[in-house]
mmCIF file with all atom_site columns, C-alpha atoms in Angstrom:
data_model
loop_
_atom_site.group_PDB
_atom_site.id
_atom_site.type_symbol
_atom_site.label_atom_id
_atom_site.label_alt_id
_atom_site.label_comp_id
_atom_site.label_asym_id
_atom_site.label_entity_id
_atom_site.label_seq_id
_atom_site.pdbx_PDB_ins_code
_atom_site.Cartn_x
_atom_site.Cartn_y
_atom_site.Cartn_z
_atom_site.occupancy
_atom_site.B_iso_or_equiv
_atom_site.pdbx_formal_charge
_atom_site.auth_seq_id
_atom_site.auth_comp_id
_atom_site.auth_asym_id
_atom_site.auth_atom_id
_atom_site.pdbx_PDB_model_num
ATOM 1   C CA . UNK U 1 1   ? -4.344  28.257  -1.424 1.00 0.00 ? 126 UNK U CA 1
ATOM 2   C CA . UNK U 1 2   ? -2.695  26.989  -4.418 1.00 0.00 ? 127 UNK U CA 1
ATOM 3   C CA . UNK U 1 3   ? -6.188  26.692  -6.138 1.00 0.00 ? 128 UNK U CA 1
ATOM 4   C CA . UNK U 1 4   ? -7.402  24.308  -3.496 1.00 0.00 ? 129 UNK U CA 1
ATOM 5   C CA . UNK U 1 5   ? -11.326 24.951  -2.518 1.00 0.00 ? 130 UNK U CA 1
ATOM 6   C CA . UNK U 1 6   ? -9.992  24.746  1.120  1.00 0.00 ? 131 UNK U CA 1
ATOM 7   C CA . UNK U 1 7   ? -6.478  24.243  2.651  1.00 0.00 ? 132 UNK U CA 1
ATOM 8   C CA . UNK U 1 8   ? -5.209  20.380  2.694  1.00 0.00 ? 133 UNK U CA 1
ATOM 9   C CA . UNK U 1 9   ? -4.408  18.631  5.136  1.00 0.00 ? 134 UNK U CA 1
ATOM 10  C CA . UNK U 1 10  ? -1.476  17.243  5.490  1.00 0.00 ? 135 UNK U CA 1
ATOM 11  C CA . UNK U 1 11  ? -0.330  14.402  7.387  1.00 0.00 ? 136 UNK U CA 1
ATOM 12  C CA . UNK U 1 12  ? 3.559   14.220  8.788  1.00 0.00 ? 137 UNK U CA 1
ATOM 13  C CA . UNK U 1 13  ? 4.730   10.393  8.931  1.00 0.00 ? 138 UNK U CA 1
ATOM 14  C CA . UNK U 1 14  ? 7.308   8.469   9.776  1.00 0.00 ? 139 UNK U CA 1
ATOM 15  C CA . UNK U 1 15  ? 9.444   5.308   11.095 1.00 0.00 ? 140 UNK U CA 1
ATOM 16  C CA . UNK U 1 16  ? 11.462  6.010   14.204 1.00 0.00 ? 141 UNK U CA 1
ATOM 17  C CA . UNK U 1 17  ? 13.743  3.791   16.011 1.00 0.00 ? 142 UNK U CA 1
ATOM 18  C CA . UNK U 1 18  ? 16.140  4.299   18.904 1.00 0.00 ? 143 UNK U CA 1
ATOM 19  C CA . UNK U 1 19  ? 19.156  3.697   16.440 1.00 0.00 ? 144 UNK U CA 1
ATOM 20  C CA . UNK U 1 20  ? 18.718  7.012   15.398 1.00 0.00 ? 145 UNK U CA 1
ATOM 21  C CA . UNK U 1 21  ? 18.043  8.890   18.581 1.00 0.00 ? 146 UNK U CA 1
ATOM 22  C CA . UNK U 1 22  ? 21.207  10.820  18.143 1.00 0.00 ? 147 UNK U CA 1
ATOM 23  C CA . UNK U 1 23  ? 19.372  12.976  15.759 1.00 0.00 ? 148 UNK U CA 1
ATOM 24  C CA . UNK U 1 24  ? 15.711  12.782  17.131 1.00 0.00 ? 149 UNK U CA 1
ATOM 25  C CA . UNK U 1 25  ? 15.720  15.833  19.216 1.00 0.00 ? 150 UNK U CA 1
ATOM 26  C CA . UNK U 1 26  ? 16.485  17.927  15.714 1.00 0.00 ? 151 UNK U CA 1
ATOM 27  C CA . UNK U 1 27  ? 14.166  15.645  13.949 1.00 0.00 ? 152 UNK U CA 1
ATOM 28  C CA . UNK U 1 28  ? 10.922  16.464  15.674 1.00 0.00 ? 153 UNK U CA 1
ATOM 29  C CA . UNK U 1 29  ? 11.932  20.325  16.159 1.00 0.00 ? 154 UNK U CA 1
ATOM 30  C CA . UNK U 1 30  ? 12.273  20.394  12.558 1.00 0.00 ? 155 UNK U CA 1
ATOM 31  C CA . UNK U 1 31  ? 8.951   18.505  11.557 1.00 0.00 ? 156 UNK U CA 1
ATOM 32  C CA . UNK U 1 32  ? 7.086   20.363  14.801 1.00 0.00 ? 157 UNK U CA 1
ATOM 33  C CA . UNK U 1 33  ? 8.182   23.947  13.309 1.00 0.00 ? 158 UNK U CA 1
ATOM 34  C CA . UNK U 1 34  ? 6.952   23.161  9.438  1.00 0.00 ? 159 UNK U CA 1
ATOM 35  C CA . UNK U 1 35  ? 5.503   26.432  8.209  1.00 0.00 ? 160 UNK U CA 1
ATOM 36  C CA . UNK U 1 36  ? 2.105   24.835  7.216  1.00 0.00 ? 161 UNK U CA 1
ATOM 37  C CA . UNK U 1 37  ? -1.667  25.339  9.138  1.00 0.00 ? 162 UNK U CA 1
ATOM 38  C CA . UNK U 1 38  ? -3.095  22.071  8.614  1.00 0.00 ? 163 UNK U CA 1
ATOM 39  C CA . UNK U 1 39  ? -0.516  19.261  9.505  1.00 0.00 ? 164 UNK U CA 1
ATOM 40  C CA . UNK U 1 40  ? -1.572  16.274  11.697 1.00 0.00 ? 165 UNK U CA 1
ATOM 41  C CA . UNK U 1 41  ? 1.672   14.186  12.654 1.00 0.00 ? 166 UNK U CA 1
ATOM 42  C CA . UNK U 1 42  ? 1.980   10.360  13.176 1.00 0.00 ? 167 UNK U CA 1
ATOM 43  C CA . UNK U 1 43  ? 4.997   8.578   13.914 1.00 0.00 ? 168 UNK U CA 1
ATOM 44  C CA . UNK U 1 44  ? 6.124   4.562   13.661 1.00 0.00 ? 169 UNK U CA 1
ATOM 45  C CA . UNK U 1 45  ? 8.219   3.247   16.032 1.00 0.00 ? 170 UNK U CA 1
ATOM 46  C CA . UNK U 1 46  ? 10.260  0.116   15.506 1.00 0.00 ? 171 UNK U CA 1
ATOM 47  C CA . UNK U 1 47  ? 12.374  -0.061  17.998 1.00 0.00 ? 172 UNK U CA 1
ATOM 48  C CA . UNK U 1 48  ? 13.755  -3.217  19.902 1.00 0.00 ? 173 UNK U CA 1
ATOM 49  C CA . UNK U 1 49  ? 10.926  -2.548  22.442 1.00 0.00 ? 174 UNK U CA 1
ATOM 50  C CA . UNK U 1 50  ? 7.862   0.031   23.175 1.00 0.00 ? 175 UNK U CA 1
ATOM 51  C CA . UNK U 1 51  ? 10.109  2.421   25.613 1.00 0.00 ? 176 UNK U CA 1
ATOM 52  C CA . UNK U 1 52  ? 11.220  4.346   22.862 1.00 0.00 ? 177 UNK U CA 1
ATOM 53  C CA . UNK U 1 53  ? 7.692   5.326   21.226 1.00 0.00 ? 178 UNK U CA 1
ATOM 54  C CA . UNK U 1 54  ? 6.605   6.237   25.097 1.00 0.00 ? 179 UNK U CA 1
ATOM 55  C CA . UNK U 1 55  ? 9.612   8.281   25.358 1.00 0.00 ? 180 UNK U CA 1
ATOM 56  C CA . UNK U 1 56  ? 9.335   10.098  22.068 1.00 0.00 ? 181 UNK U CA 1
ATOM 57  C CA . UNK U 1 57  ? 4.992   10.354  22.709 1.00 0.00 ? 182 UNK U CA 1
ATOM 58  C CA . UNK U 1 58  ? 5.611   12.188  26.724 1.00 0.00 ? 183 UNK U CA 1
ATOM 59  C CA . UNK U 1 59  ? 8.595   14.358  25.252 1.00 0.00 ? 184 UNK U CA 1
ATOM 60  C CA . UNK U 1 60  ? 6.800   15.764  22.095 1.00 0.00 ? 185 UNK U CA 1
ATOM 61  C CA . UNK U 1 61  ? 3.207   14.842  22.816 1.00 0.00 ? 186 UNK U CA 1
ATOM 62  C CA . UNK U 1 62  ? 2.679   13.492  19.319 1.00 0.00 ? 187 UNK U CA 1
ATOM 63  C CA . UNK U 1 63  ? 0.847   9.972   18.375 1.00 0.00 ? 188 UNK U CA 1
ATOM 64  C CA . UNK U 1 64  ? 3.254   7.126   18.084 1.00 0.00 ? 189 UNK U CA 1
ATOM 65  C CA . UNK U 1 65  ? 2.669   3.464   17.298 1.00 0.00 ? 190 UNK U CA 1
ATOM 66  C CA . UNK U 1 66  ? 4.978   0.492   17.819 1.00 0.00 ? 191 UNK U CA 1
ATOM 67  C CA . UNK U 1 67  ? 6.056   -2.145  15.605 1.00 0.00 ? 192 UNK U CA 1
ATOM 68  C CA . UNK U 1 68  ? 8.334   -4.808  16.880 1.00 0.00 ? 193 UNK U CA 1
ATOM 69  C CA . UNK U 1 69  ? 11.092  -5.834  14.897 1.00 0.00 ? 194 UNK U CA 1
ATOM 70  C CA . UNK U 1 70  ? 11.570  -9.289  16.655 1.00 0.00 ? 195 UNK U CA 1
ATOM 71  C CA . UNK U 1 71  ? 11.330  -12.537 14.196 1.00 0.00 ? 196 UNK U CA 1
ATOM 72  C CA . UNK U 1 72  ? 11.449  -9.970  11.466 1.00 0.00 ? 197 UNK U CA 1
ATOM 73  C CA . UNK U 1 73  ? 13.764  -8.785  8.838  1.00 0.00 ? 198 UNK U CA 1
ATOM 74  C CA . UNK U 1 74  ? 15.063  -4.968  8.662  1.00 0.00 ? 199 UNK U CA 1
ATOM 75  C CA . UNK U 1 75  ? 13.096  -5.646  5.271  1.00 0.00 ? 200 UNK U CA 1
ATOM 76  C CA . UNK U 1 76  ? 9.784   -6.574  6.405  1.00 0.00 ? 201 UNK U CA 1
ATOM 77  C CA . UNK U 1 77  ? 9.315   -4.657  9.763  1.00 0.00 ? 202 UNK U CA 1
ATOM 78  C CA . UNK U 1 78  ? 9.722   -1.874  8.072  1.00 0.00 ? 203 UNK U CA 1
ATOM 79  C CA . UNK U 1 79  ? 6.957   -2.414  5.790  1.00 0.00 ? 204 UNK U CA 1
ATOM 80  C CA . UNK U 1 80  ? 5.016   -3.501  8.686  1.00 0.00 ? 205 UNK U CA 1
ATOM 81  C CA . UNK U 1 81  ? 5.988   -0.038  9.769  1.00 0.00 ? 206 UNK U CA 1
ATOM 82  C CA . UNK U 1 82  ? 5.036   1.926   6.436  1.00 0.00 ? 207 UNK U CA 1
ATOM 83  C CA . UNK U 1 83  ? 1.923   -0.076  6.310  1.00 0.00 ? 208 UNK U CA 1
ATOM 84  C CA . UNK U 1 84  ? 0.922   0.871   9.616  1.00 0.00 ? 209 UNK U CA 1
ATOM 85  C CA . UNK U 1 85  ? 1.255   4.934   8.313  1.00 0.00 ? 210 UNK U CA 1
ATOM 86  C CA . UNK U 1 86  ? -0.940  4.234   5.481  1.00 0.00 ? 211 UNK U CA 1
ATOM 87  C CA . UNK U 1 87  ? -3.205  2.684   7.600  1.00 0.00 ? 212 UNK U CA 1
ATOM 88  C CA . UNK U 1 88  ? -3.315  5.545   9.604  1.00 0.00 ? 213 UNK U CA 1
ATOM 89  C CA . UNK U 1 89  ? -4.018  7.745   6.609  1.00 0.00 ? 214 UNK U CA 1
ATOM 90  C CA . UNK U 1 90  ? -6.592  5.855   5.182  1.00 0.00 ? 215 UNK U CA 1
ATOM 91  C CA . UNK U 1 91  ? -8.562  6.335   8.560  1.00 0.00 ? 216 UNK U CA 1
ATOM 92  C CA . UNK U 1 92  ? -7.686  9.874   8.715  1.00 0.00 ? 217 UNK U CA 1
ATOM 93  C CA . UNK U 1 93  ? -8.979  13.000  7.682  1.00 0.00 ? 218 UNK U CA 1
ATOM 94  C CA . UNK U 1 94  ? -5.684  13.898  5.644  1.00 0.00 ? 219 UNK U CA 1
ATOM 95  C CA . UNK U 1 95  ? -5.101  14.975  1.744  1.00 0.00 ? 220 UNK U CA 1
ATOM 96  C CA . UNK U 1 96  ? -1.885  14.221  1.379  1.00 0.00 ? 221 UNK U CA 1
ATOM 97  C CA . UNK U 1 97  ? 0.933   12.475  2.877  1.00 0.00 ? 222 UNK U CA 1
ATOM 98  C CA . UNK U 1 98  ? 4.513   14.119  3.878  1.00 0.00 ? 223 UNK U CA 1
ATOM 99  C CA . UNK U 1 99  ? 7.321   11.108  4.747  1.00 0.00 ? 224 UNK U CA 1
ATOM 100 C CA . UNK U 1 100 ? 10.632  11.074  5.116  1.00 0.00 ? 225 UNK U CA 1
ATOM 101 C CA . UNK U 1 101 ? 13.440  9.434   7.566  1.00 0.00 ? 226 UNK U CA 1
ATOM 102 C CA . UNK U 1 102 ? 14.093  11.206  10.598 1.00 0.00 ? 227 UNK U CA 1
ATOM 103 C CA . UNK U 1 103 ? 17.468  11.786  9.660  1.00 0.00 ? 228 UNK U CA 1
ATOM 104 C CA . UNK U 1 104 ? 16.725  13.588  6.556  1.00 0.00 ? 229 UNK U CA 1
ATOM 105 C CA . UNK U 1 105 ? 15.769  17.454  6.715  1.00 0.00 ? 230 UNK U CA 1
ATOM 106 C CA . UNK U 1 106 ? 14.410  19.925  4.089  1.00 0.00 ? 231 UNK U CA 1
ATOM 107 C CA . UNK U 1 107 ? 13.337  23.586  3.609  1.00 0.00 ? 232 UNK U CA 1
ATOM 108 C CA . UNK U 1 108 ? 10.230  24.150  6.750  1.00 0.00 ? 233 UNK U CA 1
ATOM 109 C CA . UNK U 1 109 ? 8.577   25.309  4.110  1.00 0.00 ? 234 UNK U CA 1
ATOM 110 C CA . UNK U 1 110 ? 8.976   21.896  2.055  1.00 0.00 ? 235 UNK U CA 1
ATOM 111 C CA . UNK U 1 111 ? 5.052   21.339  2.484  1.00 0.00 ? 236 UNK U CA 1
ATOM 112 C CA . UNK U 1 112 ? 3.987   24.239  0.812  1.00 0.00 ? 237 UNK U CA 1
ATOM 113 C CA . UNK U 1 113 ? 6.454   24.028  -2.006 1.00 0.00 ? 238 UNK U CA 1
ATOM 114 C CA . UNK U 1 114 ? 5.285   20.358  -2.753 1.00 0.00 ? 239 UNK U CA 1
ATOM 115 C CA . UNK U 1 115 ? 1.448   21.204  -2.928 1.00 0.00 ? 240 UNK U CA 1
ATOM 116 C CA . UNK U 1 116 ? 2.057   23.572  -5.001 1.00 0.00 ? 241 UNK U CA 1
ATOM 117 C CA . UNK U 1 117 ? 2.387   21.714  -8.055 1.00 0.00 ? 242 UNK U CA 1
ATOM 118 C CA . UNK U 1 118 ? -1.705  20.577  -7.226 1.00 0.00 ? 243 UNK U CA 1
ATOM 119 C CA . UNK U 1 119 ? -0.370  17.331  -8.145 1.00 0.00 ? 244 UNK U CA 1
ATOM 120 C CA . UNK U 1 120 ? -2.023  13.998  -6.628 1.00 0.00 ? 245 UNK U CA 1
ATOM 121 C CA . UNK U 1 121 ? 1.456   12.934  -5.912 1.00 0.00 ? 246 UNK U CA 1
ATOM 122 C CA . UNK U 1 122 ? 4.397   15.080  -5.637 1.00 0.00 ? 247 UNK U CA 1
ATOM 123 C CA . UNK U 1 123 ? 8.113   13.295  -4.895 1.00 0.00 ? 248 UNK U CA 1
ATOM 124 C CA . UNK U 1 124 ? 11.120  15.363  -4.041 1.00 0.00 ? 249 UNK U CA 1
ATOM 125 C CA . UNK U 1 125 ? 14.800  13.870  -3.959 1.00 0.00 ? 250 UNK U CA 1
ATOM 126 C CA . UNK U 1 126 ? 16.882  14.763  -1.244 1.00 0.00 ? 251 UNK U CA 1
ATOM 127 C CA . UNK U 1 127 ? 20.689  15.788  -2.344 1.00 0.00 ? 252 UNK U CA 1
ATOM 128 C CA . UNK U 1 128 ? 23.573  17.294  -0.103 1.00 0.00 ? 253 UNK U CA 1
ATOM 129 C CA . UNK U 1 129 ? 26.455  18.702  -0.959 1.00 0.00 ? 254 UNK U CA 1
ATOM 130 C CA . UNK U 1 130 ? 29.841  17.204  0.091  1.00 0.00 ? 255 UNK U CA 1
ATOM 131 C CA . UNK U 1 131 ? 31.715  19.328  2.525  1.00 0.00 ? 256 UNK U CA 1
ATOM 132 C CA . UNK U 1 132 ? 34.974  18.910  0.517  1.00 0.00 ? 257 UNK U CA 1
ATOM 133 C CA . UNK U 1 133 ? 33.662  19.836  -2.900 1.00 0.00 ? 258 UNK U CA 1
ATOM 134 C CA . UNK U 1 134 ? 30.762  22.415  -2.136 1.00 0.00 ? 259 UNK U CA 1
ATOM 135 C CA . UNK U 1 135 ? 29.997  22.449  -6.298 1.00 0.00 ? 260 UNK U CA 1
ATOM 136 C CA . UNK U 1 136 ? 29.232  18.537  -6.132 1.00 0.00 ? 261 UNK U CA 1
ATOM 137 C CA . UNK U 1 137 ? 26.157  17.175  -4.860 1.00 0.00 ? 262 UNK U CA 1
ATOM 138 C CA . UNK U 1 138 ? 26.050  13.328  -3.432 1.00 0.00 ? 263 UNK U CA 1
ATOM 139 C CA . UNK U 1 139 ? 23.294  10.842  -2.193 1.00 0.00 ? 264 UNK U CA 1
ATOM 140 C CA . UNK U 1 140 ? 22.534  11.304  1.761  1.00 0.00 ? 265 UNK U CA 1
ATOM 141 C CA . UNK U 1 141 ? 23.217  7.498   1.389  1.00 0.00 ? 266 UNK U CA 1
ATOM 142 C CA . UNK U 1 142 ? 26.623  7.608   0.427  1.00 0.00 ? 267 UNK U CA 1
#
C-alpha cells in the first residue's frame, strides 16, 4: 500500500469531554466506520469527572483515559490531555497518528488519503462552507 513494505498502523486519538456530548454519538460512528484495516483507537477524556470516559468506554467498547480538569486551566488540561495520547503512542505499536476534535468530521476515507503522500507527517486543514454563501469557505471556528 502506498509503497509501504507492510500496511501502517494507524492510531485514532482524541480529547473528549461531556461538553460536547451532543455530537458524540456521530463522532465515534464516524471514527468507528473509517475505511482503513489497521486503526487502533484511543480516546482522552477530560471531563468534570470519570463518568463520562466509563460511559463513552461500555457504549463503544473503545480505550478511554481520564484527565481531570480540576485546579487546571482549559489551557493546560488539555495538554495534560494531548500528552497523555502521545504517551499512548509512544508505547504503542502505531505508525502514525490520526487526531482531530470530536466535533470535526472528514472524508472516512481521510486516513488513506493522508498516507498517501508517504510523508512522516501529513496535516490537513479542515474548511466548511457557509450555508448562506455555498461558494465561500470559513473556519469551523468561526
Amino acid at each position: 500500500m502506498f509503497g509501504f513494505k507492510s500496511i501502517p498502523r494507524v492510531l485514532v486519538a482524541s480529547c473528549i469531554n461531556e461538553r460536547k456530548d451532543y455530537c458524540i454519538d456521530k463522532f465515534m460512528e464516524y471514527v468507528l466506520s473509517f475505511k482503513y484495516p489497521n486503526l487502533e483507537y484511543f480516546f482522552v477524556d477530560n471531563s468534570a469527572n470519570k463518568n463520562y470516559a466509563k460511559k463513552i468506554r461500555e457504549k463503544y467498547g473503545v480505550r478511554v483515559d481520564y484527565v481531570s480538569p480540576k485546579g487546571n486551566k482549559n489551557t493546560e488540561y488539555m495538554c495534560y490531555s494531548l500528552n497523555r495520547i502521545v504517551k499512548y503512542l509512544r508505547n504503542s505499536y502505531c505508525d502514525y497518528l490520526f487526531n482531530n476534535e470530536c466535533d470535526v468530521f472528514a472524508d472516512e476515507d481521510v486516513i488513506t488519503k493522508l498516507l498517501c503522500h508517504q510523508k512522516l507527517i501529513v496535516n490537513g486543514v479542515y474548511m466548511m462552507r457557509s450555508e448562506e454563501h455555498t461558494s465561500e469557505l470559513q473556519s469551523p471556528y468561526v
